[in-house]
PDB file of C-alpha atoms in Angstrom:
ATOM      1  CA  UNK A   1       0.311  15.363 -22.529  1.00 42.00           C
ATOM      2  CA  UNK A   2      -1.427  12.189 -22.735  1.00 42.00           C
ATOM      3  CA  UNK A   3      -4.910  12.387 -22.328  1.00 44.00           C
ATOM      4  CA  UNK A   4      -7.622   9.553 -22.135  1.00 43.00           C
ATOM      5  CA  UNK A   5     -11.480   9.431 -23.389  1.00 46.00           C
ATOM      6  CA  UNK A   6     -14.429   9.560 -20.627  1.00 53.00           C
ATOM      7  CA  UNK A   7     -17.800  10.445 -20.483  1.00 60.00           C
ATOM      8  CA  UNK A   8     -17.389  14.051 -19.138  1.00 72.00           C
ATOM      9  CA  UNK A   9     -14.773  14.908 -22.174  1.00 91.00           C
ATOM     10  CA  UNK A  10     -15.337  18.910 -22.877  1.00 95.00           C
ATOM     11  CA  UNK A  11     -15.993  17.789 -26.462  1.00 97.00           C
ATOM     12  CA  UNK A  12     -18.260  14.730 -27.870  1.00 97.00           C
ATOM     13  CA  UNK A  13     -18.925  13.367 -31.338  1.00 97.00           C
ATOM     14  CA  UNK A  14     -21.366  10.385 -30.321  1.00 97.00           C
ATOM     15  CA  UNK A  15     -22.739   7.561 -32.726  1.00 97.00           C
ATOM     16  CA  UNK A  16     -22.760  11.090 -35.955  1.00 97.00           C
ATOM     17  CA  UNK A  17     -24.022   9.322 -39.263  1.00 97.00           C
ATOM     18  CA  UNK A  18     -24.426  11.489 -42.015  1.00 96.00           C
ATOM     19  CA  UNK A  19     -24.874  11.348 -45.551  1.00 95.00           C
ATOM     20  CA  UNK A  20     -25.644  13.370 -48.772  1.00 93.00           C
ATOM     21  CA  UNK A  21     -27.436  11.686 -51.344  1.00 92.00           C
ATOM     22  CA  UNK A  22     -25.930   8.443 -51.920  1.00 91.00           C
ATOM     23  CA  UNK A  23     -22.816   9.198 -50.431  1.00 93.00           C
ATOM     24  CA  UNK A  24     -22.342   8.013 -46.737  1.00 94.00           C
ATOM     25  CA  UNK A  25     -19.745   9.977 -45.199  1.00 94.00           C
ATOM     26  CA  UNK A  26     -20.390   8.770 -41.410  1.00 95.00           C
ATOM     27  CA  UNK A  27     -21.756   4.968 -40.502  1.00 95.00           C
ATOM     28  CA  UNK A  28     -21.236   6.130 -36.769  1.00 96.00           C
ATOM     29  CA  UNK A  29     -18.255   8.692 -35.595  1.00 96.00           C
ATOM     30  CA  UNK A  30     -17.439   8.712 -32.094  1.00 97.00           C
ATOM     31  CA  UNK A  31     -14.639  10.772 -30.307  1.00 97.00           C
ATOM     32  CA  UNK A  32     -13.721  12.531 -26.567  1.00 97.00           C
ATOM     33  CA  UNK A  33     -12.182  15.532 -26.415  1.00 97.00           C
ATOM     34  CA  UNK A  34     -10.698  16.553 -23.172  1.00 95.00           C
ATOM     35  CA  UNK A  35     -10.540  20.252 -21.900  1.00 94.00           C
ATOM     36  CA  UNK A  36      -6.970  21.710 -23.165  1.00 94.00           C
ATOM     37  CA  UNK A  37      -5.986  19.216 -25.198  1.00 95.00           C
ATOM     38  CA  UNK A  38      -5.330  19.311 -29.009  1.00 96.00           C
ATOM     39  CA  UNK A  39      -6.991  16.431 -31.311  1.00 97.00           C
ATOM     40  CA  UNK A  40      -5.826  16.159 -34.408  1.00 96.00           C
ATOM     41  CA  UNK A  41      -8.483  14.532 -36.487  1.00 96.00           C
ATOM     42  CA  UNK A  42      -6.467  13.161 -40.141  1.00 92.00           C
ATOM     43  CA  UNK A  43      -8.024  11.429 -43.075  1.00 87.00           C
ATOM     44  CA  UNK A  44      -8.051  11.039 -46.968  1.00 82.00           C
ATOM     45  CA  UNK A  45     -10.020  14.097 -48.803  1.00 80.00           C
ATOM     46  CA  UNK A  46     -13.677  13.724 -48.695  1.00 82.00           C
ATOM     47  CA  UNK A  47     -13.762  11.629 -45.785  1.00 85.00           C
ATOM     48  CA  UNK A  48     -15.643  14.396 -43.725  1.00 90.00           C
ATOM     49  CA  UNK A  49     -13.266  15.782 -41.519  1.00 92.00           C
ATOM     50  CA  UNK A  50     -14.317  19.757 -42.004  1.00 92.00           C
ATOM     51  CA  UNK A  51     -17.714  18.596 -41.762  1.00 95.00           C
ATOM     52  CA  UNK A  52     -17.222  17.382 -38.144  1.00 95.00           C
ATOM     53  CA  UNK A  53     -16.413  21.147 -37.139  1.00 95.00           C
ATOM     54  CA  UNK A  54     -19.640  22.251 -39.193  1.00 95.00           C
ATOM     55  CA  UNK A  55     -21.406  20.391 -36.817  1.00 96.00           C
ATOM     56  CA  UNK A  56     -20.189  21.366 -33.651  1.00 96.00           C
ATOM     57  CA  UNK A  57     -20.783  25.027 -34.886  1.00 95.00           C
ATOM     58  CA  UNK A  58     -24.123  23.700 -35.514  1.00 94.00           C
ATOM     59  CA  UNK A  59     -23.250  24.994 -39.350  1.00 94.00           C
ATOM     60  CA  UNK A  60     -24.162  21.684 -40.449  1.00 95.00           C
ATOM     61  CA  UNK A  61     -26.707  18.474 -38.504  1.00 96.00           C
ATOM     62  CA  UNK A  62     -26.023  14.470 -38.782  1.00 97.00           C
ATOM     63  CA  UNK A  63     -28.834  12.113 -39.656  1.00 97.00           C
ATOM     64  CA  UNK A  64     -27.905  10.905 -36.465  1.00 97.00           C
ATOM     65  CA  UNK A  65     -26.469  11.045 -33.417  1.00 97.00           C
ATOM     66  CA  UNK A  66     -25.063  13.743 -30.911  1.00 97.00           C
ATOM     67  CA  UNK A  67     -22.358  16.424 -30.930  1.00 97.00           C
ATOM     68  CA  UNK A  68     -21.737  17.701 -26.994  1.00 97.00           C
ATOM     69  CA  UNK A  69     -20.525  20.937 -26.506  1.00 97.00           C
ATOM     70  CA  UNK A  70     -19.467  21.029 -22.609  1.00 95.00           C
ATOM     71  CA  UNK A  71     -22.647  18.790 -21.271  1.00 94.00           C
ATOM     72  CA  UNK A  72     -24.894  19.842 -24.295  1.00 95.00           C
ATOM     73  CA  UNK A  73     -26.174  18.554 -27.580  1.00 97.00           C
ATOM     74  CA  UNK A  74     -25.642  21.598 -29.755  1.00 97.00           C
ATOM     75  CA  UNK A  75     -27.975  19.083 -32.435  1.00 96.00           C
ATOM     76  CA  UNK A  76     -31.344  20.615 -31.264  1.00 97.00           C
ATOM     77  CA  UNK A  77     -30.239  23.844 -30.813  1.00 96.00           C
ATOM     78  CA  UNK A  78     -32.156  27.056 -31.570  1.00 96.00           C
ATOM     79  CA  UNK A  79     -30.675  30.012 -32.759  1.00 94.00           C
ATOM     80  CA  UNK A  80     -29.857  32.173 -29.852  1.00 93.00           C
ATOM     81  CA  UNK A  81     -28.698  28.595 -28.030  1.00 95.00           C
ATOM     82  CA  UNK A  82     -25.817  28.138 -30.835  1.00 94.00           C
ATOM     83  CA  UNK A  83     -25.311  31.771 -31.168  1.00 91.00           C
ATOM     84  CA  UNK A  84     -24.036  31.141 -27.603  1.00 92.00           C
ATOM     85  CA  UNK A  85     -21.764  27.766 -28.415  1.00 94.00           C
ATOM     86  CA  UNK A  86     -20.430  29.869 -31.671  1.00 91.00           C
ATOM     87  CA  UNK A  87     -18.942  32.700 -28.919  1.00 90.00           C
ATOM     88  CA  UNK A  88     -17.393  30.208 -26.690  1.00 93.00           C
ATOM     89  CA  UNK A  89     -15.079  28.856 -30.200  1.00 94.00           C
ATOM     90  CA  UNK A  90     -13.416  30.458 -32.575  1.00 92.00           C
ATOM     91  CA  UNK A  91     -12.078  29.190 -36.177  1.00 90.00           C
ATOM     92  CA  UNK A  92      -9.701  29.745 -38.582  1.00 90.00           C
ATOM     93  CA  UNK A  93     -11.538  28.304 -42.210  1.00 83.00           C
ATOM     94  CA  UNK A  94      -8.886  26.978 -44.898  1.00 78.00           C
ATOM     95  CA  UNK A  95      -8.369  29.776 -46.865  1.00 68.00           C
ATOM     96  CA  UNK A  96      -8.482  32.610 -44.228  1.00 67.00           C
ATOM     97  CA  UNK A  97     -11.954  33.815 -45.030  1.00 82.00           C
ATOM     98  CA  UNK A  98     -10.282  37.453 -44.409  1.00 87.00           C
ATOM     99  CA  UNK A  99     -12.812  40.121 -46.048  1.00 90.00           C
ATOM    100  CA  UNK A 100     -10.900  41.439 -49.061  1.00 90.00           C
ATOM    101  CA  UNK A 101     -13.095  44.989 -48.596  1.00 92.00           C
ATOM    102  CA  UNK A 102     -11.918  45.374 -44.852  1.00 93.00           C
ATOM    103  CA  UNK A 103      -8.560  46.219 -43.638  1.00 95.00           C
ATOM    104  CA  UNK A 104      -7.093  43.854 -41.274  1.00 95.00           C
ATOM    105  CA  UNK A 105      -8.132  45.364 -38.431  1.00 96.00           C
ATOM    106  CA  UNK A 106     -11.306  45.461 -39.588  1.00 95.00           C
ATOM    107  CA  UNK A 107     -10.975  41.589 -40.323  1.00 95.00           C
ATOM    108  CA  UNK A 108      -9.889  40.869 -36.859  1.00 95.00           C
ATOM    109  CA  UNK A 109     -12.418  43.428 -35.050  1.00 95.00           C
ATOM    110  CA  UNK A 110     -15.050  41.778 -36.872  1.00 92.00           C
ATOM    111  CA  UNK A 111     -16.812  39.261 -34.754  1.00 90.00           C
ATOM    112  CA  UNK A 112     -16.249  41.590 -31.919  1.00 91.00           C
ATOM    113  CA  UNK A 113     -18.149  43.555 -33.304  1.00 90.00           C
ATOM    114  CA  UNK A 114     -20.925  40.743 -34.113  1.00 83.00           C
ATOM    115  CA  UNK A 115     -20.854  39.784 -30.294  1.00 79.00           C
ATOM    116  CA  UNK A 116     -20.044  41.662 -28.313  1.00 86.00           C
ATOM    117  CA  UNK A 117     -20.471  45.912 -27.529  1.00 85.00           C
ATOM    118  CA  UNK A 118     -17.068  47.336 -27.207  1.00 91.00           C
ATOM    119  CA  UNK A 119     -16.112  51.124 -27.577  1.00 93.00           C
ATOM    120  CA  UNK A 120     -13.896  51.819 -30.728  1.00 94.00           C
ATOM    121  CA  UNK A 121     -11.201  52.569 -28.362  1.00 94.00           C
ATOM    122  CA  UNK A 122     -11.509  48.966 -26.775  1.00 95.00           C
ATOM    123  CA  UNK A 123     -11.545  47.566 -29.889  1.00 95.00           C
ATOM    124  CA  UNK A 124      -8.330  49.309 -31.419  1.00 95.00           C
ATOM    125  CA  UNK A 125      -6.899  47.923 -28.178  1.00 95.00           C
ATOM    126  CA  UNK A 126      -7.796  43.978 -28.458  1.00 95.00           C
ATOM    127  CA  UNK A 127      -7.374  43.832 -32.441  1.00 96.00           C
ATOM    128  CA  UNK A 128      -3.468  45.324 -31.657  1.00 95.00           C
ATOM    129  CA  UNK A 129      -2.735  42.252 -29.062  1.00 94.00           C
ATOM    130  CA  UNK A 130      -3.968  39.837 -30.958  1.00 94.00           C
ATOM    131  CA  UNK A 131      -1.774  40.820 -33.933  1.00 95.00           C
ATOM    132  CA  UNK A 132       0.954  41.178 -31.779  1.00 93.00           C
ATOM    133  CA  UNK A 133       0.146  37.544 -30.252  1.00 91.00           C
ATOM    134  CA  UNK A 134       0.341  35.855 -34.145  1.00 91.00           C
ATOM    135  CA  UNK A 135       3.517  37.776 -34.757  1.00 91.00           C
ATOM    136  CA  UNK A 136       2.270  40.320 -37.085  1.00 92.00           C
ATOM    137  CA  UNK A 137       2.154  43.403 -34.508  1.00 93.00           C
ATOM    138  CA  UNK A 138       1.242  47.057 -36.686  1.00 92.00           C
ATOM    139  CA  UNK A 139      -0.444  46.018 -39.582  1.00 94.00           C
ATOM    140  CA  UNK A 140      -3.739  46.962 -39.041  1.00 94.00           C
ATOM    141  CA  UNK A 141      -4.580  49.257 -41.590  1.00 94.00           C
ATOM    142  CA  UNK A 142      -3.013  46.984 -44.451  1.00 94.00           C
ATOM    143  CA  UNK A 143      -5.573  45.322 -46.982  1.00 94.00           C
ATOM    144  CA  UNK A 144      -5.750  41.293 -47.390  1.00 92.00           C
ATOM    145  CA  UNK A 145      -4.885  42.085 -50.598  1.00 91.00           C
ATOM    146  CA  UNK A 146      -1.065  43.238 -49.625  1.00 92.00           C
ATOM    147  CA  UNK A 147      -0.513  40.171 -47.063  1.00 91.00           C
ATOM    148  CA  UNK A 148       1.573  37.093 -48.399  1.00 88.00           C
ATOM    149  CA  UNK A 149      -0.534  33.369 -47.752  1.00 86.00           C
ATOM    150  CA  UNK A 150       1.288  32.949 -43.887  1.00 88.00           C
ATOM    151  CA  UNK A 151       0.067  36.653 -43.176  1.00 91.00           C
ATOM    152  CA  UNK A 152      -3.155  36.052 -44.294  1.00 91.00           C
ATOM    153  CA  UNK A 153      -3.098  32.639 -42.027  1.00 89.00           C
ATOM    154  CA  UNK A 154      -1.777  34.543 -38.850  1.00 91.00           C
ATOM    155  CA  UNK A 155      -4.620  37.544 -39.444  1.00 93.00           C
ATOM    156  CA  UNK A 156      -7.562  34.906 -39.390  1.00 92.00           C
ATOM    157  CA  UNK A 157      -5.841  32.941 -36.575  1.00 92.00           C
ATOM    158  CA  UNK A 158      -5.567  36.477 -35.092  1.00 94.00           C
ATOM    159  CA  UNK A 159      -9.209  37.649 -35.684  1.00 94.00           C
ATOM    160  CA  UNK A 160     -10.363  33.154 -34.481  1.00 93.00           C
ATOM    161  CA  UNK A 161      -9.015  34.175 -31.285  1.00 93.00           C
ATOM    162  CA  UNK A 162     -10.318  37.805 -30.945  1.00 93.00           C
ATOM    163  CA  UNK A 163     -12.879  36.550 -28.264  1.00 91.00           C
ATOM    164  CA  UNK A 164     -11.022  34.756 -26.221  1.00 92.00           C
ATOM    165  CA  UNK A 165     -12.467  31.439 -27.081  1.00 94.00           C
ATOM    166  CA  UNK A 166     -12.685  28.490 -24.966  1.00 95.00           C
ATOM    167  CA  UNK A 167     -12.495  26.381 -28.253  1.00 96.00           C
ATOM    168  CA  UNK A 168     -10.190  26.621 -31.307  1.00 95.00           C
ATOM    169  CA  UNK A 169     -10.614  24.710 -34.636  1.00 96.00           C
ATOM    170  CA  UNK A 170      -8.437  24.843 -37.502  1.00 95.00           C
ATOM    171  CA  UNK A 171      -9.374  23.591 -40.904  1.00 93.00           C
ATOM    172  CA  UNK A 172      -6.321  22.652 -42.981  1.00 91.00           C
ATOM    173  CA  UNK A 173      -4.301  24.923 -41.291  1.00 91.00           C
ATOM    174  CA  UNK A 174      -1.098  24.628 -43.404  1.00 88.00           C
ATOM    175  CA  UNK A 175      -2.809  24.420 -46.937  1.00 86.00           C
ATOM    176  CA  UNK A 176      -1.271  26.335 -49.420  1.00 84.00           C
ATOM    177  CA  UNK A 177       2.097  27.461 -47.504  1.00 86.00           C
ATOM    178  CA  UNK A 178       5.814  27.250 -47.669  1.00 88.00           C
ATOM    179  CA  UNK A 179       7.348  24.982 -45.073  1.00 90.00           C
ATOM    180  CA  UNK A 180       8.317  28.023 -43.114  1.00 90.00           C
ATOM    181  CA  UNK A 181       5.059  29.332 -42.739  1.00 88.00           C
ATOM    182  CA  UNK A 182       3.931  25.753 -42.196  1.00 91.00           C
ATOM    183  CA  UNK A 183       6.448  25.403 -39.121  1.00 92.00           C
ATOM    184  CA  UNK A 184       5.649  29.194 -37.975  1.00 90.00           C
ATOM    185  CA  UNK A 185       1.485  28.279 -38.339  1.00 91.00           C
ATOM    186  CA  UNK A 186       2.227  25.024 -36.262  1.00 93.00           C
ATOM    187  CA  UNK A 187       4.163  26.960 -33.603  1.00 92.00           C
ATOM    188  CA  UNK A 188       1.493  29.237 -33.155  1.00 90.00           C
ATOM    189  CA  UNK A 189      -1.129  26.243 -32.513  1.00 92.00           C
ATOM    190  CA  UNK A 190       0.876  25.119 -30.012  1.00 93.00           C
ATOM    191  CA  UNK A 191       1.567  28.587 -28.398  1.00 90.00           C
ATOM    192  CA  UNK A 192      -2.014  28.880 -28.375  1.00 89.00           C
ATOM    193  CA  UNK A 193      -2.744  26.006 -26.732  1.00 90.00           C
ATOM    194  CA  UNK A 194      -0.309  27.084 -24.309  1.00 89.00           C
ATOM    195  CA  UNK A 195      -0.977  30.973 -23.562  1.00 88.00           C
ATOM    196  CA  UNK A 196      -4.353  30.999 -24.064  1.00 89.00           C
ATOM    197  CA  UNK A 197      -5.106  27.260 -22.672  1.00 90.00           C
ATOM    198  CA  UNK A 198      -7.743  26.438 -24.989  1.00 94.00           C
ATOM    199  CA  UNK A 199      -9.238  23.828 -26.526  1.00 96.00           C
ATOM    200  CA  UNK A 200      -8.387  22.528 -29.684  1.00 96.00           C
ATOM    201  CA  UNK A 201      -9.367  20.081 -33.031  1.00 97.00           C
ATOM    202  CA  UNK A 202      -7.065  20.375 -35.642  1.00 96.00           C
ATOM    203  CA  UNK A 203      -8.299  18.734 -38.981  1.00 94.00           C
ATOM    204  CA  UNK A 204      -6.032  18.291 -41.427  1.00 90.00           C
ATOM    205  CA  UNK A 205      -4.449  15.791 -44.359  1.00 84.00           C
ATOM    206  CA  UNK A 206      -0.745  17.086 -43.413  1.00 88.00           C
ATOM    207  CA  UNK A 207       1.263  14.381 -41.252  1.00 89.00           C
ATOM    208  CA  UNK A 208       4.315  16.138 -40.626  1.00 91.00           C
ATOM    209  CA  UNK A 209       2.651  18.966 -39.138  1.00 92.00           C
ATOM    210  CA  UNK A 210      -0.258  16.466 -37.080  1.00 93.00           C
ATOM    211  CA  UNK A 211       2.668  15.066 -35.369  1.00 93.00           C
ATOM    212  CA  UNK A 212       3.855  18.451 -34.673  1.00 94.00           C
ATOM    213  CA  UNK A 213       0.629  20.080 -33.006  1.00 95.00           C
ATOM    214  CA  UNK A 214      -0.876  17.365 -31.744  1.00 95.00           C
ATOM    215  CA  UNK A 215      -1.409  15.671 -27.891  1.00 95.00           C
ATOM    216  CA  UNK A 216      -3.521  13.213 -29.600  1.00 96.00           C
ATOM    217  CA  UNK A 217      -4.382  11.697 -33.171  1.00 95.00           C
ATOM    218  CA  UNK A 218      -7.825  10.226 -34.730  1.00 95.00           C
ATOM    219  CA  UNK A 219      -7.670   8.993 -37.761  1.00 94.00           C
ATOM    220  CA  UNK A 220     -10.965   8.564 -39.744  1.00 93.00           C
ATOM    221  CA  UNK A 221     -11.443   6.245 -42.202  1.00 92.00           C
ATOM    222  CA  UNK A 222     -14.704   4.276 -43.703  1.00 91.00           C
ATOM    223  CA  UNK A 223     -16.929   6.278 -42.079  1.00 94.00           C
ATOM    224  CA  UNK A 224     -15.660   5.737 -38.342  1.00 94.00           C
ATOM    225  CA  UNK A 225     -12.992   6.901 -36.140  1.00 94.00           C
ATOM    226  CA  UNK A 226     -10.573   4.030 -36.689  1.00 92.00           C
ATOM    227  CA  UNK A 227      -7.597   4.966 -34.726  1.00 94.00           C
ATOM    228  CA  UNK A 228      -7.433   7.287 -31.517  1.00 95.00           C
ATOM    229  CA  UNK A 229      -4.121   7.847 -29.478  1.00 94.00           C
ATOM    230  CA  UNK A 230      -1.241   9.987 -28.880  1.00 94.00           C
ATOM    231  CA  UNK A 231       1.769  10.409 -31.375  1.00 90.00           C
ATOM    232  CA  UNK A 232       3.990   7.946 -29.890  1.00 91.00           C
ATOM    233  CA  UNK A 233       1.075   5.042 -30.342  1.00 93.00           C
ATOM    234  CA  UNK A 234      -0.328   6.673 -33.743  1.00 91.00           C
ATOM    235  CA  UNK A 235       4.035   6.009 -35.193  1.00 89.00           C
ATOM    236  CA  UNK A 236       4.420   2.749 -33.368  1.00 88.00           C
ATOM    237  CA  UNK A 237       0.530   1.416 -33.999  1.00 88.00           C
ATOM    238  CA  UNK A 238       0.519  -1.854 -35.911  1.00 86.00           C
ATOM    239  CA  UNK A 239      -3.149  -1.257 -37.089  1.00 83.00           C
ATOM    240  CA  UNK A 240      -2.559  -1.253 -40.681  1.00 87.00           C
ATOM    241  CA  UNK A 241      -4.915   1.469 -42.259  1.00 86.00           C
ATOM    242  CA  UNK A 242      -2.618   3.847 -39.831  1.00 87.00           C
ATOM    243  CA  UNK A 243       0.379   1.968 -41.395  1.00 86.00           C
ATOM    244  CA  UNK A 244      -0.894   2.743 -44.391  1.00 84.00           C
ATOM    245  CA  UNK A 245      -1.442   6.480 -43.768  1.00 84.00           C
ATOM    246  CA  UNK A 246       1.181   7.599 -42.297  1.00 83.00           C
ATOM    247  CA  UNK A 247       3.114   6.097 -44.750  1.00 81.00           C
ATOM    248  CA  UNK A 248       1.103   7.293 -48.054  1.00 73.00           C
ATOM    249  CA  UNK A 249       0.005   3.806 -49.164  1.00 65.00           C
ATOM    250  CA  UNK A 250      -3.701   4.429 -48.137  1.00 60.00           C
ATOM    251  CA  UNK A 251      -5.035   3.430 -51.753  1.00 53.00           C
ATOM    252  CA  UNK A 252      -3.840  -0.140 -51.104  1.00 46.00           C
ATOM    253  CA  UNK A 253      -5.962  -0.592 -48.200  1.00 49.00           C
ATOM    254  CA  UNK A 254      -9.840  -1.848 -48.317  1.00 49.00           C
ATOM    255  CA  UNK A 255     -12.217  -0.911 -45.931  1.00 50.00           C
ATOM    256  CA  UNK A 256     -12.570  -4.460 -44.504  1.00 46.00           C
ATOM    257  CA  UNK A 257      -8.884  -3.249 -43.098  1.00 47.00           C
ATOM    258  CA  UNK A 258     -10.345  -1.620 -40.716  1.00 48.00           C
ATOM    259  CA  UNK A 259      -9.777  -3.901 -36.949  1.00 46.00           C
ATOM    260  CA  UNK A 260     -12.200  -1.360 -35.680  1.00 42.00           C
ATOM    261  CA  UNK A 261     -15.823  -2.121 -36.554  1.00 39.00           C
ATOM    262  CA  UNK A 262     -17.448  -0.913 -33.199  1.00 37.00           C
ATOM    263  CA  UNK A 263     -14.829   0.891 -31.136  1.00 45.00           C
ATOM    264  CA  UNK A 264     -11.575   3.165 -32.494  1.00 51.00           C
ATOM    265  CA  UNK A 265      -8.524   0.961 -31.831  1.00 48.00           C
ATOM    266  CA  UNK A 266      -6.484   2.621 -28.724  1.00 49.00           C
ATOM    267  CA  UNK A 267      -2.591   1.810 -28.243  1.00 42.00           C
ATOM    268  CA  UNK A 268      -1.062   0.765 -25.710  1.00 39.00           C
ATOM    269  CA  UNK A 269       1.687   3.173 -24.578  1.00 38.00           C
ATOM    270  CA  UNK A 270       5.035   2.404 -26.155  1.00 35.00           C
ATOM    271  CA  UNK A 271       8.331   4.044 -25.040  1.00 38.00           C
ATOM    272  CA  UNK A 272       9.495   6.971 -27.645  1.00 36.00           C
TER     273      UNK A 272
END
């Protein structure tokens, strides 16, 4: 699916500059995500990629700049006006973030609970197909504590999509996993995107698995989205800091690499 970037994208990161202390992590970020796509959003550690889904949670706020949530700037949000955004998405965090205290139903029932008003009986009945929609189907009364690292993944991705969000974001999805689990954690992105027809950013470092997940790639680098296009333009792009990347020779490159000073550099379509 090949999408292209517009004004009335679902999602939109526009001129984001943020720093902390003397450390400038964005000089002026600016991505379009369409409606049912999934953007995959790689970089080198520390260049901010986790912190672009803080913001559109409205977890964290640029020193500049607007993040658009479906028509709205979730920046100068109140409370009860991000509480709404944060219902609409749901996330699975790095290391699962499962509750060690609560069972796994429990886990998954929880921002039900938080949200919304179901009956117990409702809720027994949404936390069972969700587990059943990650694979792990009667396990509900196991702890965290008894679930190998892909179980653990599949619960949170189980409980991220308890409330049927329009929006999905996945913070280094695959850290920390076999390559099994890696391939069964990608497959599930991708039936997700599929069955449920949502939205998604997936930010993560792993290339194999970006080019496995994703309808389109940004690459961010120097404090800028330097790169945006599908996976057939991301392997055949000449733009050397992508070179460089996807090829694990980003240490050679300086930031005057960059051919993108104002815009992200956009392929043209190649054949695959």
């Amino acid at each position: 699916m090949k999408k292209t970037e517009s004004h009335s994208a679902f999602i939109r990161f526009i001129g984001l500059e943020k720093s902390f202390g003397e450390k400038t992590i964005y000089k002026g970020v600016d991505l379009a995500i369409e409606k049912g796509e999934t953007m995959v959003v790689l970089g080198g550690s520390g260049t901010g990629k986790t912190v672009m889904l803080k913001m559109l949670l409205g977890l964290m706020h640029p020193d500049a700049g607007q993040v658009l949530f479906d028509g709205k700037d979730v920046v100068p949000m109140n409370d009860e006006e991000i509480l709404q955004v944060r219902r609409r998405v749901g996330m699975l965090f790095q290391g699962g973030a499962l509750f060690d205290s609560l069972s796994v139903a429990e886990n998954v029932a929880y921002p039900l609970r938080e949200h919304f008003d179901y009956s117990e009986e409702e809720l027994a009945k949404i936390v069972g197909e969700k587990l059943e929609l990650v694979g792990l189907p009667g396990i509900e009364e196991m702890a965290p504590s008894d679930l190998s690292g892909g179980m653990k993944k599949r619960v949170s991705l189980a409980r991220a999509i308890a409330t049927n969000p329009e929006v999905l974001l996945y913070d280094e999805p695959t850290t920390g996993l076999d390559p099994t689990n890696i391939r069964r954690i990608d497959n599930l992105i991708c039936d997700m995107q599929k069955k449920l027809n949502v939205t998604s950013i997936v930010v993560t470092h792993d290339i194999q698995s970006a080019f496995r997940v994703a309808d389109r790639i940004a690459l961010l680098y120097n404090g800028k989205i330097d790169f945006v296009g599908t996976k057939s333009e991301a392997k055949n792009s000449d733009h050397e800091v992508v070179r460089a990347f996807l090829s694990g020779e980003m240490d050679d490159v300086e930031p005057s690499a960059s051919k993108s000073k104002r815009e992200p550099v956009k392929a043209k379509a190649v054949k695959s």
